[in-house]
PDB file of C-alpha atoms in Angstrom:
ATOM      1  CA  MET A   1       1.144  15.291  17.243  1.00  0.00           C
ATOM      2  CA  PHE A   2       0.879  13.273  20.610  1.00  0.00           C
ATOM      3  CA  CYS A   3      -1.225  14.147  23.542  1.00  0.00           C
ATOM      4  CA  ASP A   4       1.568  14.201  26.153  1.00  0.00           C
ATOM      5  CA  TYR A   5      -0.861  15.044  28.986  1.00  0.00           C
ATOM      6  CA  TYR A   6       1.128  14.531  32.354  1.00  0.00           C
ATOM      7  CA  ASN A   7      -0.594  12.353  34.824  1.00  0.00           C
ATOM      8  CA  ALA A   8       0.805  13.148  38.236  1.00  0.00           C
ATOM      9  CA  SER A   9      -0.921  10.295  40.334  1.00  0.00           C
ATOM     10  CA  ASN A  10       1.129   7.762  37.946  1.00  0.00           C
ATOM     11  CA  GLY A  11       3.900  10.118  36.929  1.00  0.00           C
ATOM     12  CA  THR A  12       3.404   9.219  33.376  1.00  0.00           C
ATOM     13  CA  TYR A  13       2.650  10.974  30.046  1.00  0.00           C
ATOM     14  CA  CYS A  14      -0.224   9.954  27.629  1.00  0.00           C
ATOM     15  CA  LYS A  15       1.198   8.877  24.292  1.00  0.00           C
ATOM     16  CA  ARG A  16      -1.829   8.606  22.236  1.00  0.00           C
ATOM     17  CA  LEU A  17      -2.090  10.516  18.969  1.00  0.00           C
ATOM     18  CA  ARG A  18      -3.671  13.894  20.187  1.00  0.00           C
ATOM     19  CA  VAL A  19      -6.527  13.718  17.752  1.00  0.00           C
ATOM     20  CA  MET A  20      -7.545  10.226  18.913  1.00  0.00           C
ATOM     21  CA  CYS A  21      -7.207  10.836  22.758  1.00  0.00           C
ATOM     22  CA  PRO A  22     -10.771  10.838  24.201  1.00  0.00           C
ATOM     23  CA  GLU A  23      -9.694  11.877  27.687  1.00  0.00           C
ATOM     24  CA  HIS A  24      -7.572  15.161  26.975  1.00  0.00           C
ATOM     25  CA  PHE A  25      -8.488  16.220  23.568  1.00  0.00           C
ATOM     26  CA  LYS A  26     -11.934  17.653  22.994  1.00  0.00           C
ATOM     27  CA  ASP A  27     -13.241  18.275  19.261  1.00  0.00           C
ATOM     28  CA  PRO A  28     -14.464  21.891  18.569  1.00  0.00           C
ATOM     29  CA  LYS A  29     -18.195  22.523  18.683  1.00  0.00           C
ATOM     30  CA  VAL A  30     -19.910  22.093  15.479  1.00  0.00           C
ATOM     31  CA  ILE A  31     -21.744  25.253  14.304  1.00  0.00           C
ATOM     32  CA  ASP A  32     -25.131  24.901  12.595  1.00  0.00           C
ATOM     33  CA  THR A  33     -23.793  26.250   9.462  1.00  0.00           C
ATOM     34  CA  ASP A  34     -20.890  23.869   9.057  1.00  0.00           C
ATOM     35  CA  VAL A  35     -20.734  21.416   6.017  1.00  0.00           C
ATOM     36  CA  CYS A  36     -19.492  17.933   6.229  1.00  0.00           C
ATOM     37  CA  GLY A  37     -16.961  18.595   3.429  1.00  0.00           C
ATOM     38  CA  CYS A  38     -15.842  14.655   3.318  1.00  0.00           C
ATOM     39  CA  PRO A  39     -14.275  13.969  -0.085  1.00  0.00           C
ATOM     40  CA  LEU A  40     -16.578  11.677  -2.158  1.00  0.00           C
ATOM     41  CA  VAL A  41     -15.172   8.487  -3.589  1.00  0.00           C
ATOM     42  CA  LYS A  42     -16.284   5.851  -5.968  1.00  0.00           C
ATOM     43  CA  ASN A  43     -15.288   2.166  -5.854  1.00  0.00           C
ATOM     44  CA  VAL A  44     -13.731   2.917  -2.493  1.00  0.00           C
ATOM     45  CA  PHE A  45     -10.471   4.403  -3.457  1.00  0.00           C
ATOM     46  CA  ASP A  46     -11.054   6.633  -6.564  1.00  0.00           C
ATOM     47  CA  PRO A  47     -11.845  10.268  -5.542  1.00  0.00           C
ATOM     48  CA  THR A  48     -14.428  12.104  -7.701  1.00  0.00           C
ATOM     49  CA  GLY A  49     -13.342  15.590  -6.766  1.00  0.00           C
ATOM     50  CA  GLU A  50     -16.727  16.426  -5.253  1.00  0.00           C
ATOM     51  CA  PHE A  51     -17.493  16.661  -1.362  1.00  0.00           C
ATOM     52  CA  CYS A  52     -20.451  15.937   0.887  1.00  0.00           C
ATOM     53  CA  ARG A  53     -22.590  18.906   1.006  1.00  0.00           C
ATOM     54  CA  ALA A  54     -24.839  17.805   4.034  1.00  0.00           C
ATOM     55  CA  PRO A  55     -24.901  19.774   7.280  1.00  0.00           C
ATOM     56  CA  LYS A  56     -22.160  18.379   9.665  1.00  0.00           C
ATOM     57  CA  LYS A  57     -24.519  17.941  12.403  1.00  0.00           C
ATOM     58  CA  SER A  58     -26.989  15.662  10.459  1.00  0.00           C
ATOM     59  CA  CYS A  59     -24.303  13.787   8.270  1.00  0.00           C
ATOM     60  CA  LEU A  60     -24.230  10.289   9.916  1.00  0.00           C
ATOM     61  CA  ARG A  61     -22.536   8.619   6.793  1.00  0.00           C
ATOM     62  CA  HIS A  62     -19.049  10.607   7.480  1.00  0.00           C
ATOM     63  CA  TYR A  63     -19.093  10.699  11.189  1.00  0.00           C
ATOM     64  CA  GLN A  64     -15.761  12.140  12.447  1.00  0.00           C
ATOM     65  CA  TRP A  65     -14.236  11.573   9.115  1.00  0.00           C
ATOM     66  CA  GLU A  66     -11.750  14.735   9.822  1.00  0.00           C
ATOM     67  CA  LYS A  67     -10.467  13.215  12.964  1.00  0.00           C
ATOM     68  CA  LEU A  68      -9.781   9.866  11.216  1.00  0.00           C
ATOM     69  CA  ARG A  69      -8.013  11.615   8.367  1.00  0.00           C
ATOM     70  CA  ARG A  70      -5.712  13.717  10.792  1.00  0.00           C
ATOM     71  CA  ALA A  71      -5.110  10.467  12.676  1.00  0.00           C
ATOM     72  CA  GLU A  72      -3.888   8.774   9.347  1.00  0.00           C
ATOM     73  CA  ILE A  73      -1.594  11.691   8.566  1.00  0.00           C
ATOM     74  CA  ASP A  74      -0.161  11.648  12.002  1.00  0.00           C
ATOM     75  CA  MET A  75       0.373   7.824  11.777  1.00  0.00           C
ATOM     76  CA  GLU A  76       2.027   8.292   8.476  1.00  0.00           C
ATOM     77  CA  ARG A  77       4.334  11.156  10.082  1.00  0.00           C
ATOM     78  CA  VAL A  78       5.194   8.706  12.981  1.00  0.00           C
ATOM     79  CA  ARG A  79       6.156   6.005  10.525  1.00  0.00           C
ATOM     80  CA  GLN A  80       8.378   8.273   8.600  1.00  0.00           C
ATOM     81  CA  TRP A  81      10.094   9.473  11.622  1.00  0.00           C
ATOM     82  CA  LEU A  82      10.871   5.930  12.826  1.00  0.00           C
ATOM     83  CA  ARG A  83      12.098   5.138   9.404  1.00  0.00           C
ATOM     84  CA  LEU A  84      14.268   8.230   9.292  1.00  0.00           C
ATOM     85  CA  ASP A  85      15.558   7.198  12.827  1.00  0.00           C
ATOM     86  CA  GLU A  86      16.381   3.732  11.593  1.00  0.00           C
ATOM     87  CA  LEU A  87      18.176   5.190   8.522  1.00  0.00           C
ATOM     88  CA  VAL A  88      20.263   7.454  10.732  1.00  0.00           C
ATOM     89  CA  GLU A  89      21.190   4.601  12.860  1.00  0.00           C
ATOM     90  CA  GLN A  90      22.197   2.406   9.856  1.00  0.00           C
ATOM     91  CA  GLU A  91      24.297   5.519   8.453  1.00  0.00           C
ATOM     92  CA  ARG A  92      26.104   5.810  11.858  1.00  0.00           C
ATOM     93  CA  SER A  93      27.000   2.062  11.912  1.00  0.00           C
ATOM     94  CA  ILE A  94      28.158   2.182   8.370  1.00  0.00           C
ATOM     95  CA  ARG A  95      30.461   5.370   9.169  1.00  0.00           C
ATOM     96  CA  LEU A  96      31.736   3.459  12.165  1.00  0.00           C
ATOM     97  CA  ALA A  97      32.385   0.513  10.051  1.00  0.00           C
ATOM     98  CA  MET A  98      34.268   2.614   7.372  1.00  0.00           C
ATOM     99  CA  ALA A  99      36.259   4.444   9.783  1.00  0.00           C
ATOM    100  CA  SER A 100      37.427   1.301  11.559  1.00  0.00           C
ATOM    101  CA  ARG A 101      38.373  -0.415   8.148  1.00  0.00           C
ATOM    102  CA  ALA A 102      42.108  -0.447   7.211  1.00  0.00           C
ATOM    103  CA  GLY A 103      43.252   0.564  10.546  1.00  0.00           C
ATOM    104  CA  VAL A 104      46.415  -0.625  12.319  1.00  0.00           C
ATOM    105  CA  LEU A 105      44.417  -2.336  15.050  1.00  0.00           C
ATOM    106  CA  GLY A 106      42.572  -4.415  12.498  1.00  0.00           C
ATOM    107  CA  LEU A 107      45.755  -5.431  10.745  1.00  0.00           C
ATOM    108  CA  MET A 108      47.260  -6.348  13.906  1.00  0.00           C
ATOM    109  CA  LEU A 109      44.318  -8.441  15.398  1.00  0.00           C
ATOM    110  CA  HIS A 110      43.679 -10.380  12.239  1.00  0.00           C
ATOM    111  CA  SER A 111      47.441 -11.262  11.525  1.00  0.00           C
ATOM    112  CA  THR A 112      47.524  -9.646   8.183  1.00  0.00           C
ATOM    113  CA  TYR A 113      50.824  -9.511   6.578  1.00  0.00           C
ATOM    114  CA  ASN A 114      52.536  -9.273   3.190  1.00  0.00           C
ATOM    115  CA  HIS A 115      52.762 -12.796   1.562  1.00  0.00           C
ATOM    116  CA  GLU A 116      55.432 -11.469  -0.938  1.00  0.00           C
ATOM    117  CA  MET A 117      57.776 -10.225   1.828  1.00  0.00           C
ATOM    118  CA  VAL A 118      57.408 -13.303   3.694  1.00  0.00           C
ATOM    119  CA  GLU A 119      58.143 -15.647   0.537  1.00  0.00           C
ATOM    120  CA  ARG A 120      61.244 -13.370  -0.049  1.00  0.00           C
ATOM    121  CA  ILE A 121      62.355 -13.847   3.592  1.00  0.00           C
ATOM    122  CA  THR A 122      61.915 -17.679   3.659  1.00  0.00           C
ATOM    123  CA  LYS A 123      63.666 -18.007   0.321  1.00  0.00           C
ATOM    124  CA  ALA A 124      66.692 -15.962   1.598  1.00  0.00           C
ATOM    125  CA  ASN A 125      66.568 -18.029   4.785  1.00  0.00           C
ATOM    126  CA  GLU A 126      66.585 -21.360   2.767  1.00  0.00           C
ATOM    127  CA  ASN A 127      69.271 -20.054   0.393  1.00  0.00           C
ATOM    128  CA  GLY A 128      71.418 -19.246   3.472  1.00  0.00           C
ATOM    129  CA  LYS A 129      71.019 -22.555   4.916  1.00  0.00           C
ATOM    130  CA  LEU A 130      71.976 -24.286   1.757  1.00  0.00           C
ATOM    131  CA  LYS A 131      75.139 -22.295   1.406  1.00  0.00           C
ATOM    132  CA  GLU A 132      76.232 -23.003   5.081  1.00  0.00           C
ATOM    133  CA  THR A 133      75.567 -27.000   4.572  1.00  0.00           C
ATOM    134  CA  SER A 134      77.763 -27.006   1.354  1.00  0.00           C
TER     135      SER A 134
END
């Protein structure tokens, strides 16, 4: 999908879409009998189900339409991979939050305690003090 041509002088890789890289990717030669084949549309977005039947060499109306269509598909795949990566990261963070929830460390750090038990202890202490003073 990506060019990934290694440039030894810079020590870098070409990260353009392979079909759109003019330096490292050459289009195949067009044969005289090739037909353009671009899907025809009306009102810009409505496909008609027909295709351009002009010879590919002489059709200037749909110049390099295959290359652009492949680039669109590759970009959509890249978007889906990025979204998938984002969702995996989100899932990992949610799983981490779920694993750390209701742990002893969290209870100790946030001073969580049983209020009913504390009320009983304080009442018992107050009752004990009242009995001692009387």
